């Protein structure tokens, strides 16, 4: 009975030893992971993803690293800006292991070290920036932090991908001042917009008045031109009519009996105008040759004969 119990114990111990040996010997490395192997306490090799065989009790997995991108929450820290304003800043750090050997032996805890370095770098960058710029130039601040972290973390075998400021907390007094500033800025913009609208309205009114004056002057100009053209046409027509009348009179004089008719007409006009002269003036004007009206008419007739064209 005792022999059976001892054999059972031995078999069980052997089975356990076999299981431990298998566990120590065969290792499966997951995708996007690396195992750092030490042999007798000294770095041996880095295992990539896949199935691997180790030497039991000689090789051991000292460190395991994920090659995936890691997200580290950087705790809130108090920073002082260049214009001596205290602000609380939260950040998020994104990094990735690129060299498992350096990440294992280059530093004790690269996550904690990267977080502390991010806080230190952020305080330095914020100290060189005014408060207003911390809101306007967030992307630039993030780039400066990433640049400084990446240079410092290179011996650690990690790559700092990016850093993002998640929150900026301001003192209450600064918040009130910023709100007043924003309100004043909005009122200033509203006043500018109103003045611009009024200026544009005045410009539109003046442009309308200017166009109205131009239209009125153009209309007056066209009216004067039309009136001048009408008067010129009237003078032209009168001159043409007068010339035509004179021509017809000349033709009538040259016709048979024309001279006698002209003499009669001249005599009639002479008597008529003399009678009008006597009615208008109080003084009686008597021509020297009143009795010889026929002589005057004869003299005018002789003048007409001289003026007639010679045939």
Coordinates of N, CA and C in Angstrom, one line a residue, residues 59-186:
X59 N 16.4 29.6 -20.3 CA 15.8 30.8 -20.9 C 14.5 31.2 -20.2
X60 N 14.3 32.5 -20.0 CA 13.0 32.9 -19.4 C 12.6 34.2 -20.1
X61 N 11.3 34.4 -20.0 CA 10.7 35.7 -20.6 C 10.8 36.7 -19.5
X62 N 11.7 37.7 -19.8 CA 12.0 38.7 -18.8 C 11.0 39.9 -18.9
X63 N 10.7 40.3 -20.2 CA 9.8 41.4 -20.4 C 8.9 41.1 -21.6
X64 N 7.6 41.6 -21.5 CA 6.7 41.5 -22.6 C 6.3 42.9 -23.0
X65 N 6.3 43.2 -24.2 CA 5.9 44.5 -24.7 C 4.9 44.5 -25.8
X66 N 3.9 45.4 -25.8 CA 2.9 45.5 -26.9 C 3.4 46.6 -27.8
X67 N 3.4 46.3 -29.1 CA 3.8 47.2 -30.1 C 2.7 48.1 -30.6
X68 N 1.5 48.0 -30.0 CA 0.4 48.8 -30.3 C 0.6 50.2 -29.8
X69 N -0.1 51.2 -30.4 CA -0.1 52.6 -29.8 C -0.7 52.6 -28.5
X70 N -0.1 53.2 -27.5 CA -0.6 53.3 -26.2 C -1.0 54.8 -25.9
X71 N -2.1 54.9 -25.1 CA -2.6 56.2 -24.7 C -2.4 56.3 -23.2
X72 N -1.7 57.4 -22.8 CA -1.4 57.7 -21.4 C -2.0 59.0 -21.0
X73 N -2.8 59.0 -20.0 CA -3.4 60.2 -19.5 C -2.4 61.0 -18.6
X74 N -2.1 62.2 -19.0 CA -1.2 63.0 -18.2 C -2.0 63.8 -17.2
X75 N -1.6 63.6 -15.9 CA -2.4 64.3 -14.9 C -2.4 65.8 -15.0
X76 N -3.4 66.4 -14.4 CA -3.5 67.8 -14.4 C -2.3 68.4 -13.7
X77 N -1.8 69.5 -14.2 CA -0.7 70.2 -13.7 C -0.9 71.7 -13.7
X78 N -0.3 72.4 -12.8 CA -0.4 73.9 -12.8 C 0.7 74.5 -13.5
X79 N 0.4 75.3 -14.5 CA 1.5 76.0 -15.3 C 1.3 77.5 -15.2
X80 N 2.4 78.2 -15.3 CA 2.4 79.7 -15.2 C 2.8 80.2 -16.6
X81 N 1.9 81.0 -17.2 CA 2.1 81.6 -18.5 C 3.2 82.7 -18.5
X82 N 3.6 83.2 -19.6 CA 4.6 84.3 -19.6 C 4.1 85.5 -19.0
X83 N 2.7 85.8 -19.0 CA 2.2 86.9 -18.4 C 1.7 86.6 -17.0
X84 N 2.3 85.6 -16.3 CA 2.1 85.3 -14.9 C 0.6 84.9 -14.6
X85 N 0.0 84.1 -15.4 CA -1.3 83.6 -15.1 C -1.2 82.1 -14.9
X86 N -1.8 81.6 -13.8 CA -1.7 80.2 -13.5 C -2.9 79.5 -14.2
X87 N -2.6 78.4 -14.9 CA -3.6 77.6 -15.6 C -3.4 76.2 -15.2
X88 N -4.5 75.4 -15.2 CA -4.4 74.0 -15.0 C -4.6 73.3 -16.3
X89 N -3.7 72.4 -16.7 CA -3.7 71.7 -18.0 C -3.8 70.2 -17.8
X90 N -4.7 69.6 -18.5 CA -4.8 68.2 -18.7 C -4.3 67.8 -20.1
X91 N -3.6 66.7 -20.2 CA -3.2 66.3 -21.5 C -3.3 64.8 -21.7
X92 N -3.2 64.4 -23.0 CA -3.2 62.9 -23.4 C -2.0 62.7 -24.3
X93 N -1.2 61.6 -23.9 CA 0.0 61.3 -24.6 C -0.1 60.0 -25.4
X94 N 0.3 60.0 -26.6 CA 0.2 58.8 -27.5 C 1.6 58.4 -27.8
X95 N 2.0 57.2 -27.5 CA 3.3 56.7 -27.8 C 3.3 55.2 -28.2
X96 N 4.4 54.7 -28.7 CA 4.5 53.4 -29.2 C 5.9 52.8 -29.0
X97 N 6.0 51.6 -28.6 CA 7.3 50.9 -28.4 C 7.8 50.5 -29.8
X98 N 9.0 51.0 -30.1 CA 9.7 50.6 -31.4 C 10.9 49.7 -31.2
X99 N 11.5 49.7 -30.0 CA 12.6 48.9 -29.7 C 12.4 48.2 -28.4
X100 N 11.9 47.0 -28.3 CA 11.7 46.3 -27.0 C 12.9 46.2 -26.2
X101 N 14.1 46.0 -26.8 CA 15.3 45.9 -26.0 C 15.6 47.2 -25.2
X102 N 15.5 48.4 -25.9 CA 15.8 49.6 -25.2 C 14.6 49.9 -24.2
X103 N 13.4 49.5 -24.5 CA 12.3 49.8 -23.6 C 12.4 48.9 -22.3
X104 N 13.2 47.8 -22.4 CA 13.3 46.9 -21.3 C 14.5 47.3 -20.4
X105 N 15.6 47.8 -21.0 CA 16.8 48.0 -20.3 C 17.2 49.5 -20.3
X106 N 16.6 50.3 -21.1 CA 16.9 51.7 -21.2 C 16.4 52.5 -20.0
X107 N 15.3 52.1 -19.5 CA 14.6 52.8 -18.4 C 13.7 51.9 -17.6
X108 N 13.5 52.2 -16.4 CA 12.8 51.3 -15.5 C 11.3 51.2 -15.9
X109 N 10.6 52.4 -16.1 CA 9.2 52.5 -16.4 C 9.0 53.6 -17.4
X110 N 9.0 53.3 -18.7 CA 8.9 54.3 -19.7 C 7.6 55.0 -19.7
X111 N 6.5 54.4 -19.3 CA 5.2 55.1 -19.2 C 5.3 56.2 -18.2
X112 N 5.7 55.9 -17.0 CA 5.8 56.9 -16.0 C 6.8 58.0 -16.4
X113 N 7.9 57.6 -17.0 CA 8.9 58.6 -17.4 C 8.4 59.5 -18.4
X114 N 7.6 59.0 -19.4 CA 7.1 59.8 -20.5 C 6.0 60.7 -20.0
X115 N 5.2 60.3 -19.0 CA 4.2 61.1 -18.4 C 4.8 62.3 -17.7
X116 N 5.9 62.0 -16.8 CA 6.6 63.1 -16.1 C 7.3 64.1 -17.0
X117 N 7.9 63.5 -18.1 CA 8.6 64.4 -19.0 C 7.6 65.3 -19.8
X118 N 6.4 64.7 -20.1 CA 5.3 65.5 -20.8 C 4.9 66.7 -19.9
X119 N 4.8 66.5 -18.6 CA 4.4 67.5 -17.7 C 5.5 68.6 -17.6
X120 N 6.7 68.2 -17.5 CA 7.8 69.1 -17.4 C 7.9 70.0 -18.7
X121 N 7.8 69.3 -19.8 CA 7.9 70.0 -21.1 C 6.8 71.0 -21.2
X122 N 5.6 70.5 -20.8 CA 4.4 71.4 -21.0 C 4.6 72.7 -20.1
X123 N 5.1 72.5 -18.9 CA 5.3 73.7 -18.1 C 6.3 74.7 -18.7
X124 N 7.3 74.1 -19.3 CA 8.3 74.9 -20.0 C 7.7 75.7 -21.2
X125 N 6.9 75.0 -22.0 CA 6.4 75.6 -23.2 C 5.3 76.7 -22.8
X126 N 4.5 76.4 -21.8 CA 3.5 77.3 -21.4 C 4.1 78.5 -20.8
X127 N 5.3 78.4 -20.1 CA 6.0 79.5 -19.5 C 6.5 80.5 -20.5
X128 N 6.6 80.0 -21.8 CA 7.1 80.9 -22.8 C 6.0 81.5 -23.7
X129 N 4.7 81.2 -23.3 CA 3.6 81.6 -24.1 C 2.6 82.5 -23.3
X130 N 2.1 83.5 -23.9 CA 1.0 84.3 -23.3 C -0.3 83.5 -23.1
X131 N -1.1 84.0 -22.2 CA -2.4 83.3 -22.0 C -3.3 83.2 -23.2
X132 N -3.3 84.3 -24.0 CA -4.2 84.3 -25.2 C -3.7 83.3 -26.2
X133 N -2.3 83.2 -26.3 CA -1.8 82.3 -27.3 C -2.0 80.8 -26.9
X134 N -2.2 80.5 -25.6 CA -2.4 79.1 -25.2 C -3.7 78.6 -25.9
X135 N -4.7 79.4 -26.1 CA -5.9 79.0 -26.8 C -5.8 79.0 -28.3
X136 N -5.1 80.0 -28.8 CA -5.0 80.2 -30.3 C -4.0 79.2 -30.9
X137 N -2.9 78.9 -30.2 CA -1.8 78.1 -30.7 C -1.7 76.7 -30.1
X138 N -2.8 76.1 -29.8 CA -2.8 74.8 -29.2 C -2.0 73.8 -30.0
X139 N -2.2 73.8 -31.3 CA -1.5 72.8 -32.2 C 0.0 73.1 -32.2
X140 N 0.4 74.3 -32.1 CA 1.9 74.6 -32.1 C 2.4 74.1 -30.8
X141 N 1.7 74.3 -29.7 CA 2.2 73.9 -28.3 C 2.3 72.4 -28.3
X142 N 1.3 71.7 -28.9 CA 1.4 70.2 -28.9 C 2.6 69.7 -29.7
X143 N 2.9 70.4 -30.8 CA 4.0 70.0 -31.7 C 5.3 70.2 -30.9
X144 N 5.4 71.3 -30.2 CA 6.7 71.5 -29.4 C 6.9 70.5 -28.3
X145 N 5.8 70.1 -27.7 CA 5.9 69.1 -26.6 C 6.3 67.7 -27.2
X146 N 5.7 67.4 -28.3 CA 6.0 66.1 -29.0 C 7.4 66.1 -29.4
X147 N 7.9 67.2 -30.0 CA 9.3 67.2 -30.4 C 10.3 67.0 -29.3
X148 N 10.0 67.7 -28.1 CA 10.9 67.6 -27.0 C 10.8 66.2 -26.4
X149 N 9.6 65.6 -26.3 CA 9.5 64.2 -25.8 C 10.1 63.2 -26.7
X150 N 10.0 63.4 -28.0 CA 10.5 62.4 -28.9 C 12.0 62.3 -28.8
X151 N 12.7 63.5 -28.7 CA 14.1 63.5 -28.6 C 14.6 62.9 -27.3
X152 N 13.9 63.2 -26.2 CA 14.3 62.6 -24.9 C 14.0 61.1 -24.8
X153 N 12.9 60.6 -25.4 CA 12.5 59.2 -25.3 C 13.2 58.3 -26.3
X154 N 14.0 58.8 -27.2 CA 14.6 58.0 -28.2 C 15.5 56.9 -27.6
X155 N 16.3 57.2 -26.5 CA 17.1 56.1 -25.9 C 16.2 55.1 -25.2
X156 N 15.0 55.4 -25.0 CA 14.1 54.4 -24.2 C 13.5 53.4 -25.2
X157 N 13.7 53.6 -26.5 CA 13.1 52.7 -27.4 C 11.6 52.9 -27.7
X158 N 11.1 54.1 -27.4 CA 9.7 54.4 -27.7 C 9.6 55.6 -28.6
X159 N 8.5 55.7 -29.3 CA 8.3 56.8 -30.3 C 7.0 57.6 -29.8
X160 N 7.2 58.9 -29.5 CA 6.1 59.7 -29.1 C 5.4 60.2 -30.4
X161 N 4.2 59.8 -30.5 CA 3.4 60.1 -31.8 C 2.8 61.5 -31.7
X162 N 2.1 61.8 -30.6 CA 1.4 63.1 -30.5 C 1.0 63.3 -29.1
X163 N 0.8 64.6 -28.8 CA 0.3 65.0 -27.5 C -0.8 66.0 -27.7
X164 N -1.9 65.8 -27.0 CA -3.0 66.7 -27.1 C -3.4 67.3 -25.8
X165 N -3.6 68.6 -25.8 CA -4.1 69.3 -24.6 C -5.6 69.0 -24.5
X166 N -6.1 68.3 -23.5 CA -7.5 68.0 -23.4 C -8.3 69.0 -22.7
X167 N -7.7 69.8 -21.8 CA -8.5 70.8 -21.0 C -7.6 71.8 -20.5
X168 N -8.0 73.1 -20.5 CA -7.3 74.2 -19.8 C -8.2 74.8 -18.8
X169 N -7.8 74.8 -17.6 CA -8.7 75.4 -16.5 C -8.1 76.7 -16.1
X170 N -8.9 77.7 -16.1 CA -8.5 79.1 -15.7 C -9.0 79.5 -14.4
X171 N -8.4 80.4 -13.7 CA -8.9 81.0 -12.4 C -10.2 81.7 -12.7
X172 N -11.1 81.8 -11.7 CA -12.4 82.5 -11.9 C -12.2 84.0 -12.3
X173 N -11.2 84.6 -11.7 CA -11.0 86.1 -12.0 C -10.6 86.2 -13.5
X174 N -9.8 85.3 -14.0 CA -9.4 85.4 -15.4 C -10.6 85.0 -16.3
X175 N -11.4 84.1 -15.9 CA -12.6 83.8 -16.7 C -13.5 85.0 -16.8
X176 N -13.7 85.7 -15.7 CA -14.6 86.9 -15.7 C -14.0 87.9 -16.6
X177 N -12.7 88.1 -16.5 CA -12.0 89.1 -17.4 C -12.1 88.7 -18.9
X178 N -11.9 87.4 -19.2 CA -12.1 87.0 -20.6 C -13.5 87.1 -21.1
X179 N -14.5 86.9 -20.2 CA -15.9 87.0 -20.6 C -16.2 88.5 -20.9
X180 N -15.7 89.4 -20.1 CA -15.9 90.8 -20.3 C -15.2 91.3 -21.6
X181 N -14.0 90.7 -21.8 CA -13.3 91.0 -23.1 C -14.0 90.5 -24.3
X182 N -14.5 89.3 -24.2 CA -15.3 88.8 -25.3 C -16.6 89.6 -25.6
X183 N -17.2 90.0 -24.5 CA -18.5 90.8 -24.6 C -18.1 92.1 -25.3
X184 N -17.0 92.8 -24.8 CA -16.7 94.0 -25.4 C -16.3 93.8 -26.9
X185 N -15.6 92.7 -27.2 CA -15.3 92.5 -28.6 C -16.5 92.3 -29.5
X186 N -17.5 91.6 -28.9 CA -18.8 91.4 -29.7 C -19.5 92.7 -29.9

